[in-house]
Structure formats: C-alpha cells, structure tokens
XYZ file of C-alpha atoms in Angstrom:
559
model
C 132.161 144.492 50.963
C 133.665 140.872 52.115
C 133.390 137.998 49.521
C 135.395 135.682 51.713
C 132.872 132.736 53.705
C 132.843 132.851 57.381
C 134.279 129.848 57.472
C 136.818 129.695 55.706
C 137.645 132.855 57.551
C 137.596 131.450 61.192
C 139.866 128.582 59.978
C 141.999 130.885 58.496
C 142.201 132.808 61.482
C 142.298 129.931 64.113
C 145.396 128.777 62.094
C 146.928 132.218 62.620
C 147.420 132.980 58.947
C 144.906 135.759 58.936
C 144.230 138.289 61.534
C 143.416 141.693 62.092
C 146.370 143.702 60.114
C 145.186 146.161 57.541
C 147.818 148.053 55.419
C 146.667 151.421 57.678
C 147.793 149.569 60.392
C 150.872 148.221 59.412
C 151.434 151.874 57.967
C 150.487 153.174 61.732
C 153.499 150.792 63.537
C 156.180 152.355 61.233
C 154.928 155.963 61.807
C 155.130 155.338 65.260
C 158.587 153.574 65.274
C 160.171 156.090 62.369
C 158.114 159.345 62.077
C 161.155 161.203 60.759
C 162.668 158.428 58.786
C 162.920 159.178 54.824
C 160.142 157.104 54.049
C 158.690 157.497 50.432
C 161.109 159.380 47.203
C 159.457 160.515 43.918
C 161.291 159.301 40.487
C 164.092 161.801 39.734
C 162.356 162.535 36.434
C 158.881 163.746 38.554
C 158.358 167.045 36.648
C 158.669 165.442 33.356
C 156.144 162.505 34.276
C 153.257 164.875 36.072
C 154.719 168.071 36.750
C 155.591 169.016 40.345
C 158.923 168.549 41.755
C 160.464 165.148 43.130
C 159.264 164.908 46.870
C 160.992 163.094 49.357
C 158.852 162.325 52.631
C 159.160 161.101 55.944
C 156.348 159.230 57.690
C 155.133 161.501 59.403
C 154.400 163.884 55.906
C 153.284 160.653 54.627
C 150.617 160.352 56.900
C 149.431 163.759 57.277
C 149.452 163.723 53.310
C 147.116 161.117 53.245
C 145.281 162.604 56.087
C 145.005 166.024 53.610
C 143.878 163.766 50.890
C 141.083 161.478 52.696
C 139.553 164.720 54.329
C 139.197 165.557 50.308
C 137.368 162.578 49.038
C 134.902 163.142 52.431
C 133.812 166.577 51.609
C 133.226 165.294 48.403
C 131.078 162.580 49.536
C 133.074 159.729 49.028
C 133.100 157.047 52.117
C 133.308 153.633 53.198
C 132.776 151.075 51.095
C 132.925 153.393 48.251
C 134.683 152.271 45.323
C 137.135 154.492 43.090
C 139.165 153.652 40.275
C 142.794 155.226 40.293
C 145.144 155.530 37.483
C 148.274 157.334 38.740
C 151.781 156.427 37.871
C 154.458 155.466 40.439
C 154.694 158.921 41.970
C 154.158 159.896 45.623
C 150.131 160.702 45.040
C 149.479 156.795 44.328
C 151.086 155.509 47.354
C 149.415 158.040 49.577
C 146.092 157.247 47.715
C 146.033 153.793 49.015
C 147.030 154.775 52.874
C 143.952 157.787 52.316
C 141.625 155.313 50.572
C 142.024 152.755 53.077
C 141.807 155.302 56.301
C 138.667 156.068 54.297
C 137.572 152.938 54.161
C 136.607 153.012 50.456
C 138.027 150.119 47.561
C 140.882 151.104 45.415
C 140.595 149.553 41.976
C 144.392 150.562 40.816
C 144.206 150.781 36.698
C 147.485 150.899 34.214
C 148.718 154.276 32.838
C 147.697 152.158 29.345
C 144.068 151.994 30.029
C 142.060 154.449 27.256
C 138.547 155.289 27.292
C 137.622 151.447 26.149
C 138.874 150.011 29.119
C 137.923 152.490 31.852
C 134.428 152.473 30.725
C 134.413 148.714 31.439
C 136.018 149.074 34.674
C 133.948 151.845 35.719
C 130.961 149.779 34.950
C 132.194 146.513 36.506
C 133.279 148.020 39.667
C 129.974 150.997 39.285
C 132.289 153.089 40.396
C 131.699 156.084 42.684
C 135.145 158.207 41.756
C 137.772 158.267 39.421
C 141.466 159.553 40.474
C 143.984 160.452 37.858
C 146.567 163.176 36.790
C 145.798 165.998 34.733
C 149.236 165.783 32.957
C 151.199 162.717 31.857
C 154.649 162.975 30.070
C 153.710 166.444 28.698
C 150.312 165.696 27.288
C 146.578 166.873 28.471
C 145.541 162.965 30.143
C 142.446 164.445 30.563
C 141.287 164.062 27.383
C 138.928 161.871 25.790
C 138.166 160.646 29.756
C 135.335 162.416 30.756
C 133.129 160.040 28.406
C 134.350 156.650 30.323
C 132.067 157.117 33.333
C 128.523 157.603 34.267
C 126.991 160.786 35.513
C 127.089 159.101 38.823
C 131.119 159.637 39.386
C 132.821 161.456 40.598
C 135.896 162.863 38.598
C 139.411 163.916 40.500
C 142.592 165.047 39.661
C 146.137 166.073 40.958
C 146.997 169.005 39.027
C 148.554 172.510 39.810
C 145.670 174.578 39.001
C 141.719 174.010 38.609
C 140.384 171.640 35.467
C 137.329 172.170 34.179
C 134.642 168.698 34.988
C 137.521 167.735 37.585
C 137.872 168.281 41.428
C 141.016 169.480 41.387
C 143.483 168.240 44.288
C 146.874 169.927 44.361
C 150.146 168.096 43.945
C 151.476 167.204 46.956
C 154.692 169.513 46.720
C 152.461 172.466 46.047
C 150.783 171.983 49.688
C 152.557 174.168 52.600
C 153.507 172.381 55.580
C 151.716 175.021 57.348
C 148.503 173.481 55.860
C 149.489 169.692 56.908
C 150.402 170.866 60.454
C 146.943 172.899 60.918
C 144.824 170.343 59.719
C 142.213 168.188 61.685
C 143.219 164.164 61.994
C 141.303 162.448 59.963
C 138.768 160.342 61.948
C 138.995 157.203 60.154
C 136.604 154.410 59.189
C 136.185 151.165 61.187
C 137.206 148.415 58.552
C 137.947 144.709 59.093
C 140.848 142.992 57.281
C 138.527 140.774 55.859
C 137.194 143.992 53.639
C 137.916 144.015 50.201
C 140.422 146.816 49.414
C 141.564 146.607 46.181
C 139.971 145.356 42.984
C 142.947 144.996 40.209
C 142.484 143.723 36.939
C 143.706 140.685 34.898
C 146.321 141.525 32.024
C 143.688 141.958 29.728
C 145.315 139.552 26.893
C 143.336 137.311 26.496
C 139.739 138.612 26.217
C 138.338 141.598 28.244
C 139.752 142.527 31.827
C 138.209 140.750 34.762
C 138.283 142.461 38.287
C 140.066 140.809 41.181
C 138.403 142.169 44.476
C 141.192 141.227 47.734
C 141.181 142.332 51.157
C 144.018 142.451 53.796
C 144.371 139.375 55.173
C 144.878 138.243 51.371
C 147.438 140.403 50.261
C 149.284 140.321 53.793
C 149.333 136.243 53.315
C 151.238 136.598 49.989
C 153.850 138.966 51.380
C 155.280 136.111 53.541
C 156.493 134.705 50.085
C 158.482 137.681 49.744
C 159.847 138.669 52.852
C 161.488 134.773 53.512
C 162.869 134.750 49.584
C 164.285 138.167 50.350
C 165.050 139.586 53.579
C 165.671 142.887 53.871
C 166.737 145.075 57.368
C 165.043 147.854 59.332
C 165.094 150.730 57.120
C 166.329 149.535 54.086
C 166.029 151.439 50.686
C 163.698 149.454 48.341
C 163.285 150.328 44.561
C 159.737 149.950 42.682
C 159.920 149.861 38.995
C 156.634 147.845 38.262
C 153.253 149.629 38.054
C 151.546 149.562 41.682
C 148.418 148.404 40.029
C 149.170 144.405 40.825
C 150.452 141.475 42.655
C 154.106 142.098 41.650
C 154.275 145.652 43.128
C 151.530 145.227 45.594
C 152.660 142.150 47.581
C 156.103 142.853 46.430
C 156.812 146.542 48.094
C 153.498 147.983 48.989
C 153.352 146.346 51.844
C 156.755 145.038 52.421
C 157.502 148.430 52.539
C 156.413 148.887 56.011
C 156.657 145.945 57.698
C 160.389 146.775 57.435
C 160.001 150.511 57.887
C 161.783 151.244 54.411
C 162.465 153.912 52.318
C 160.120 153.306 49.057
C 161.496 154.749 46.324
C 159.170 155.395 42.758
C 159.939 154.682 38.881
C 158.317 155.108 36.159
C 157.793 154.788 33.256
C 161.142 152.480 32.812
C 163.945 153.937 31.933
C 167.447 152.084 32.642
C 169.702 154.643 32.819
C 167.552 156.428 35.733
C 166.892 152.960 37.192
C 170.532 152.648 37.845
C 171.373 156.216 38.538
C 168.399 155.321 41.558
C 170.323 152.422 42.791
C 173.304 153.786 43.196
C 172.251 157.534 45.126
C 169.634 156.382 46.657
C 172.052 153.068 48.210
C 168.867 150.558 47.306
C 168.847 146.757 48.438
C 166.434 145.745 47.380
C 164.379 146.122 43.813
C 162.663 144.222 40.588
C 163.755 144.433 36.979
C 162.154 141.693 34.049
C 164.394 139.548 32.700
C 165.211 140.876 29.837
C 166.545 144.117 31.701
C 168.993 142.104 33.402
C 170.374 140.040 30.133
C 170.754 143.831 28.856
C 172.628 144.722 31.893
C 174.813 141.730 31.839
C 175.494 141.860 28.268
C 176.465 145.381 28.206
C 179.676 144.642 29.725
C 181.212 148.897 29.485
C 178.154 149.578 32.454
C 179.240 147.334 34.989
C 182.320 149.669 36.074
C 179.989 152.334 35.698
C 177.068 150.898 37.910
C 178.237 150.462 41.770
C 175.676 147.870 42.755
C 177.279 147.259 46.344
C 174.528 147.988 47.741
C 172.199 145.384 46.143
C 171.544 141.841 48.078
C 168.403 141.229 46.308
C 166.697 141.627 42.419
C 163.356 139.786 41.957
C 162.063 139.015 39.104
C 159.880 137.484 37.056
C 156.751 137.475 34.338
C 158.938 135.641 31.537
C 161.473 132.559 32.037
C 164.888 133.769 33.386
C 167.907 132.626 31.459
C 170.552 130.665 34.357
C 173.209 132.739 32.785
C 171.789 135.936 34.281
C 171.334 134.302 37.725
C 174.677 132.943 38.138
C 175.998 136.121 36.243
C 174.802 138.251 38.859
C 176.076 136.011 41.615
C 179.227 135.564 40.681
C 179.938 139.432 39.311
C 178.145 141.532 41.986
C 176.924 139.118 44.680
C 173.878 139.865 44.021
C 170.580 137.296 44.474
C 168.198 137.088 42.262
C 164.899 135.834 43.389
C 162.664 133.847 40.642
C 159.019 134.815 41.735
C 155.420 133.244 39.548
C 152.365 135.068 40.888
C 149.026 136.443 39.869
C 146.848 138.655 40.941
C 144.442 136.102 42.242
C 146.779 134.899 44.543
C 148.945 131.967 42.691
C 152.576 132.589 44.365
C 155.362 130.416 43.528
C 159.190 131.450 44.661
C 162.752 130.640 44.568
C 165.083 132.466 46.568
C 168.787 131.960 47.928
C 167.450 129.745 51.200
C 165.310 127.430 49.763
C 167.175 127.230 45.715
C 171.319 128.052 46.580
C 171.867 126.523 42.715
C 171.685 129.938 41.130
C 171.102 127.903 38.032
C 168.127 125.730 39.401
C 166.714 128.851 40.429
C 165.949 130.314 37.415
C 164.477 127.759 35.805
C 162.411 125.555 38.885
C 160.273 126.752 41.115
C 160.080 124.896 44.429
C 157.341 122.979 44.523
C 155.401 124.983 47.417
C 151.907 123.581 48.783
C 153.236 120.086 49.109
C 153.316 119.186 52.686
C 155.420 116.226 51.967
C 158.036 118.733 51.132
C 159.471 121.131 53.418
C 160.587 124.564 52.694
C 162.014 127.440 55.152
C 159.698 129.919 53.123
C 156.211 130.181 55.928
C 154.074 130.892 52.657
C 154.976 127.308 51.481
C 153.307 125.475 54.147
C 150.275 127.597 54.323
C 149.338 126.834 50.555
C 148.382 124.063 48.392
C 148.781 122.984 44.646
C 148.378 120.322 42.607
C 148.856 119.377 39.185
C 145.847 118.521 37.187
C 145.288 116.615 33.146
C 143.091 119.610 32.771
C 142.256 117.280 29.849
C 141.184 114.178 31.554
C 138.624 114.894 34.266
C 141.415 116.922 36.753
C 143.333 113.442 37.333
C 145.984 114.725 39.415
C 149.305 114.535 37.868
C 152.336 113.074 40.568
C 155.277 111.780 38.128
C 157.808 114.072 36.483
C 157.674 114.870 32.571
C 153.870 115.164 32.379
C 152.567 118.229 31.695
C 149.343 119.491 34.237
C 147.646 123.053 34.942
C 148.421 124.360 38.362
C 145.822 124.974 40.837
C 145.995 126.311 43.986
C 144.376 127.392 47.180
C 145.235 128.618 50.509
C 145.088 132.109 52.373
C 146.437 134.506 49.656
C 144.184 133.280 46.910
C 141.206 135.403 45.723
C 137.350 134.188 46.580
C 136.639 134.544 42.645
C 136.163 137.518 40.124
C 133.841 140.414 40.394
C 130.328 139.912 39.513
C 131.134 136.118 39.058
C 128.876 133.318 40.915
C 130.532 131.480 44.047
C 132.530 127.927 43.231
C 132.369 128.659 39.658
C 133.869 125.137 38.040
C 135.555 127.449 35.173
C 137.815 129.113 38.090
C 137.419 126.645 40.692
C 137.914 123.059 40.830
C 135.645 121.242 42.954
C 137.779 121.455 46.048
C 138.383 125.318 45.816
C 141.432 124.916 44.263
C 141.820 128.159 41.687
C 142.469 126.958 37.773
C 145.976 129.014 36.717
C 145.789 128.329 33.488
C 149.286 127.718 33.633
C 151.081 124.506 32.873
C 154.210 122.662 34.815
C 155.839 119.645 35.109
C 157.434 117.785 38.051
C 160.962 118.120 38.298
C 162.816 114.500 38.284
C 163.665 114.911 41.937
C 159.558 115.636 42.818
C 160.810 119.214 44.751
C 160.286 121.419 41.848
C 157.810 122.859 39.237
C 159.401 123.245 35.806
C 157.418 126.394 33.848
C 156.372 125.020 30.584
C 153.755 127.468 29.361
C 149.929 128.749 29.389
C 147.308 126.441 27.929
C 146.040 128.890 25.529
C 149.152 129.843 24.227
C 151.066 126.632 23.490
C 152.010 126.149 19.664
C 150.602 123.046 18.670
C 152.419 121.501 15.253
C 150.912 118.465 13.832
C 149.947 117.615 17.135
C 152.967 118.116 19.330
C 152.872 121.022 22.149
C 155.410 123.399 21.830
C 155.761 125.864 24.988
C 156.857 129.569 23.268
C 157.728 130.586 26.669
C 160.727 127.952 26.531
C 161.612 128.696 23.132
C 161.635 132.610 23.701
C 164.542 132.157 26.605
C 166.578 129.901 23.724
C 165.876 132.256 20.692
C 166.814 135.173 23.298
C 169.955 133.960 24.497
C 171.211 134.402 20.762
C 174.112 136.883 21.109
C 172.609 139.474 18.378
C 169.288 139.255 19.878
C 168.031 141.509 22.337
C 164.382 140.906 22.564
C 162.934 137.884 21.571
C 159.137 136.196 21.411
C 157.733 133.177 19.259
C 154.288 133.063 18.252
C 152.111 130.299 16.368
C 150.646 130.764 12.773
C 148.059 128.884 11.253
C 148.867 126.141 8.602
C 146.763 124.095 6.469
C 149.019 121.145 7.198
C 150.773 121.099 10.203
C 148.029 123.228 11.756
C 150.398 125.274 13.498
C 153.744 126.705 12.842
C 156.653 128.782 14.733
C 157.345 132.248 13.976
C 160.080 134.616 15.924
C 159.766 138.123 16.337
C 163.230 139.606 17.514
C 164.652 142.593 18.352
C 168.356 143.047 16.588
C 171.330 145.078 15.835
C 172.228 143.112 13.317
C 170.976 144.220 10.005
C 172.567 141.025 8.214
C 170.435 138.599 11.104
C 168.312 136.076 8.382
C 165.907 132.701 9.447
C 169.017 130.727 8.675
C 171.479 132.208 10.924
C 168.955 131.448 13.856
C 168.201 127.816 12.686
C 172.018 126.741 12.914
C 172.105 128.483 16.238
C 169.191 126.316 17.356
C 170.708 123.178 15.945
C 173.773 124.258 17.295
C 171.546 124.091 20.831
C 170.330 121.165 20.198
C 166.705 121.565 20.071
C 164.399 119.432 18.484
C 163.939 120.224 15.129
C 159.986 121.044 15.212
C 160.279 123.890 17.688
C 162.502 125.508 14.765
C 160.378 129.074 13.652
C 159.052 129.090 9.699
C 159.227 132.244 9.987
C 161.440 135.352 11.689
C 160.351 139.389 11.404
C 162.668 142.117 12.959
C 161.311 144.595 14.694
C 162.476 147.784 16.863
C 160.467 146.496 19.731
C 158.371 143.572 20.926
C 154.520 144.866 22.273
C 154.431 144.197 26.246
C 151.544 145.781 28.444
C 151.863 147.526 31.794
C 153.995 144.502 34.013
C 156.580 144.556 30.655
C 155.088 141.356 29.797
C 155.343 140.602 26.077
C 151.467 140.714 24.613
C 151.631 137.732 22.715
C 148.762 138.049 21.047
C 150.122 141.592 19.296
C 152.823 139.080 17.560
C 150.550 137.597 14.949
C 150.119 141.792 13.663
C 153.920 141.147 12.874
C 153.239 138.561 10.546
C-alpha cells in the first residue's frame, strides 16, 4: 500500500531526504553493531500490567523474538500488506510487534489501551482489518471481554497470554519462551518492502468527532526523527525512557526509532506512575526521556523529592501536548542541569521544536517555538530546512499572515507530513490547502522578532466572549501556575449574552480554594479582565486521553 505520488517521491529522494531506510533496517545495523548490548527493559511493574515477569533483552533476543513472533502471524495466514490492529501497552511484546510486523511486511495500526468495543469496531472497519493483537490480561482484569464483537468474521483474533483463550490464537509471553526455542528456530525469510510502504496507520485523538486513520510509511516517520535527534542528542548506547503510549507521533518519532539509530537501551512505562518513573531513571541511569508538563511542575513543586531523585544522569526531558510554564524550564536548568526540549507535533506530520542549540533562553523555550520551514531563517536543527509553514487568516481566503500579533492557522508540508487520511480523496481542500500545505487546525502568532511561533490555541476550541478570542490553552498555564493548584483546564460555557463565558476546572488541596481567591490571583497577574472564569468546579482529576492530554471537551460534564 503507498499513498505517496511518484513524484513527489523522486524529489524527495533526489533531495536526499528520503531513501531506502525502513525501521527493520535501521533495527538490522544495531543488531549487527550491538548483538549483546541490553537493548529493550520491561516496566518494573510487568506482572501487575500483563502478567509475565519484567524481561530485559539484548538485540540479538530482540530479533529472534520478533523472528518467533512473525513466523506466528505466517502460519496463521497473515502477510504482506496485511493490516492488523494492535493494542498492547508499553511492554516488550509491542516493540517486538512492530520489528515482526514490519519483517512481515504487514501495516501496524497501533490503538490506545482506552479504546472499547465502540472504537475498535470503527477502526477495524476503517482499516478492514485482517488481525487484531492484544493481551489477554490488563491490570488484573479479563481484556478480553466484550472484544470479540468489534470485528468481522474475517479477522483474525491474537493474544499474548500464558495459557490458551478460547476465540483467540494464543501467543505466549515472551518470558515464558525457552531460549532453546529462539536458538532452534528457522530465520524468518522476510518480505521485500519499500520505505515508501505504509507501515503504520495511527489514529487522531479522537476529541473532536470520531477517530480518523493516519496511514505513514518509513521515509515519513524517519524524516520527523531528524527533529528529535538535533533538539536532543543522545550517545551510542544511551538509556532512553518511554512513558507515552507507542501508539503516536510522540513515542513513535520520539524513541521508536531514535532508539536505534543510537543503538540504545529502550526502556518501557506504563501506565504512568511517578514514583516508578523516577525509581526507572535513577537504576536504570536514563538520559534521555518525556514527561507532560504538568508532571514536571509536580516534580518541581514537590521540593522533599529532589534529594530523593538523583537525576545526574538526565541531559534531556521532552515534552510537550500542553503549554510549558518558563518556571519549569529554567527550574530544571538551573537545579539539575537538565534540558528540556519544547516539542508541537501530530501524527500527520506537523513538527515544531525548541531545544538547547537553536532556543539557549530556557524561558523563550517554553513558550516559542522556532519558527521552522522559513528559509529566510536559519536553524542548526536539519528538519527545519527540509519543511515549510506558513501562517494563514483561515478566515479570509488563506491570506498568508507575515507580521507579529495576528493570529493564523499553521500549515505545513514537507517530507514528514502524511499524504491525507484513510479512505479520504487526494488534495482534499478541508486538509489541504491548494499548495499541499496540511491545515493544523492550530493557531500561532509571529513572535516580535519574526524567528518564533507563539502557541495561542486550536480554532475549535477558542472561548469566544462577546466577540473577543480567548485561547484556554494560555489561560490553563496562568490558572495552573496558582500555588494551590495542581491541575488546571478552562473551558467555555454558553451565555445568552456574552455568548461565551470562562469556566476553570482545577485540581486542589485546598478545601477553602473559592472563584474569588483565583480572580485576585489573576488580577494580581495582570490579565485582562475578560479572560477571568464565571465559574470554578474542583475536582480530584481533570479527564485526559491516552498522550495525558486534557479532553477538553469532558470539561463542560463538570459544569
């Protein structure tokens, strides 16, 4: 399956973006360079998660894992061009499904642990998928359950589990195979794919209407890692830590594949749990990982932990998915040394970054994005020259917006970006603009100084009060930086009036915390009065989907 034109292709490829690098490939040069390197560690809390116990592989088991488990999808007729939907969590299996998958030449179309019946039978029909991969037990409850109705006749049901379930072709957790039967077994003679393939369909968040698939190949994926790799460096062998589901562009682009261009040591999380997150960092010596932003105000706020929490070994936290306050940028800086990198992405392919090279300001950094795609501006990150964007009055015929202070949707284009959604026609104008730039749906403004993209919000979630925008995503990073607030996420109401108004959701300690207290803290700030919230509600916790972003839509059920 390619979707990507010829000729856009060949340019592509006579520019030397794109190539001939698939991920099995990339996989092959550190097997070959590290075969008994540590190369892939289970979350310490493995048996609790799936059952099993915590495995910690080389390269070499890696590959003859996936070897095992590709040889398994063949005798049950699975093949190239196949497509199967897997919904694993970050445990050894799911990593070694996308190395067997790909040897296999079949699509992966990774799904979140959160997807129920509803949304697997739309994927399955979407993608008409030809197998299904999941886990027979998930934090100490039958996952099975309630499944089996989600797919046609047609596919082909697997699981990991440690004995036989009924319906399912049951594939044994990796820990449970002998090395005896890894050593004994046939290599797997592998399919003949082209980087220009598709090899993974992943799905939008899902927030805004109902999931649409994102089919990418290699030479996509591989042209967004360069965004990565020159915001943070790592070395040969480094440790890295995955927290974020590997089901898109964050974890994908982000370690996936990072992992062995530098020959690292992967190591798995899930679900999120701080305390384990840190335990990880320290025994496992990690230098690289990716926490939201909120994490890290927890961590820097909890002031007794950072005695307790040797993070010597850390050069480099990305994050991203909600505005980062400058207080935990320069906080980490100047208290651990410590980077962290400011990353904007989507699973299409939109990849915006600010990392210690290009943004030294810790400051800047967490609240501009250089303005990448520009070649008027120059950048030592390689992805920044190979892309393009432009700011658009998405309300005004796509005039192009080129002076600070005025709002505009992003678009961009270039060799990471998607060819369009599954099922959907070629150059459609509601993805596309007519020059093949891809429609974010997210809105910036120009910094003063023309080198940066200020964040201001998504166009169908600004708050619009008697006709002035208000951008929540700016006004959750000022509500949030309240000392007694933890959590923090604004949301519009409707009003007969003003048509719109502000409420806050917030997560507190403080039983005493009232509407008042936060409007003289805001006043205090100094922001405009009409941004103030009508309306506050406390809550234990805010509703966020698989990537920990807050599901803004879910606020208005708090009202």
């Amino acid at each position: 399956m390619q979707t990507t034109d010829p000729a856009k292709s060949a340019y592509f490829r006579e520019k030397g973006w794109w190539g001939n690098t698939t991920f099995t490939s990339l996989m092959d040069e550190a097997i070959l360079g590290a075969p008994d390197r540590v190369a892939l560690i289970d979350p310490l809390n493995r048996a609790v998660i799936t059952g099993g116990t915590q495995c910690r592989l080389t390269y070499t088991d890696v590959s003859r894992l996936a070897d095992f488990l590709a040889h398994r999808f063949r005798e049950k007729g699975i093949g190239q061009g196949d497509k199967v939907i897997v919904q694993l969590p970050n445990i050894a299996e799911l990593v070694i499904s996308y190395l067997a998958l790909d040897r296999l030449g079949a699509i992966l179309s990774p799904v979140p642990m959160q997807y129920g019946r509803f949304e697997l039978s739309h994927a399955a029909q979407e993608t008409e998928a030809d197998a299904y991969l999941t886990v027979a037990d998930f934090n100490g409850k039958n996952y099975l359950e309630n499944r089996l109705t989600a797919f046609p006749a047609k596919t082909k049901l697997f699981t990991f589990a440690a004995e036989p379930k009924e319906n399912y072709i049951t594939v044994p957790y990796f820990s449970d195979i002998s090395p005896e039967t890894l050593e004994g077994q046939a290599v797997f003679d592998r399919a003949i794919s082209s980087a220009d393939d598709i090899y993974t369909i992943c799905w939008t968040s899902g927030t805004t209407g109902v999931p649409k698939g994102v089919p990418r190949h290699h030479n996509h994926w591989l042209s967004q890692v360069y965004a990565v790799r020159d915001a943070a460096p790592v070395d040969d062998g480094a440790v890295m830590l995955n927290p974020f589901p590997l089901t898109n562009m964050g974890a994908i682009s982000g370690f996936l594949y990072y992992w062995p261009m530098a020959k690292a040591c992967l190591v798995l999380h899930h679900p999120f749990d701080l305390q384990l997150f840190l335990t990880q960092i320290m025994q496992e010596k990690v230098s690289y990982t990716i926490a939201p932003p909120a994490v890290l105000s927890m961590f820097l706020q909890h002031t007794e932990l950072h005695d307790k929490v040797d993070l010597s070994h850390v050069r480099y936290i990305a994050s991203g998915s909600a505005p980062i306050s400058p207080a935990v940028t320069k906080g980490f800086k100047e208290l651990f040394d410590v980077e962290i990198v400011n990353f904007f992405g989507s699973n299409e392919g939109a990849g915006l970054v600010g990392g210690p090279v290009d943004v030294p300001d810790t400051e800047v950094r967490a609240t501009m994005f250089p303005r990448f795609g520009r070649p008027e501006i120059k950048w030592s990150n390689r992805f920044a020259a190979r892309s393009r964007t432009k700011l658009v009055d998405w309300q005004n015929g796509d005039r192009e917006i080129t002076s600070a202070k005025e709002t505009g949707e992003l678009l961009v284009t270039g060799p990471n970006v998607f060819d369009g959604y599954l099922g959907d026609i070629p150059n459609n104008p509601a993805v596309f603009d007519p020059e093949g730039y891809f429609r974010t749906g997210d809105l910036f403004q120009i910094s003063d100084d023309g080198r940066f993209y200020i964040f201001v919000g998504r166009r169908k979630e600004l708050i619009i009060r008697g006709g002035m925008n208000i951008s929540p995503e700016e006004l959750d990073t000022v509500v949030g930086d309240h000392p007694y607030i933890t959590e923090a996420a604004v949301v519009g109401y409707p009003d007969d009036v003003m048509g719109e108004k502000v409420a806050a959701v917030i997560v507190t300690s403080q039983t005493d915390f009232t509407l008042e207290t936060l409007k003289a803290y805001l006043a205090e700030r100094g922001v405009a009065k009409y941004k103030w919230p009508e309306k506050l509600v406390i809550t234990n916790a805010l509703p966020r989907n698989a990537m920990n972003k807050v599901v803004r839509q879910q606020l208005s059920d708090f009202l």
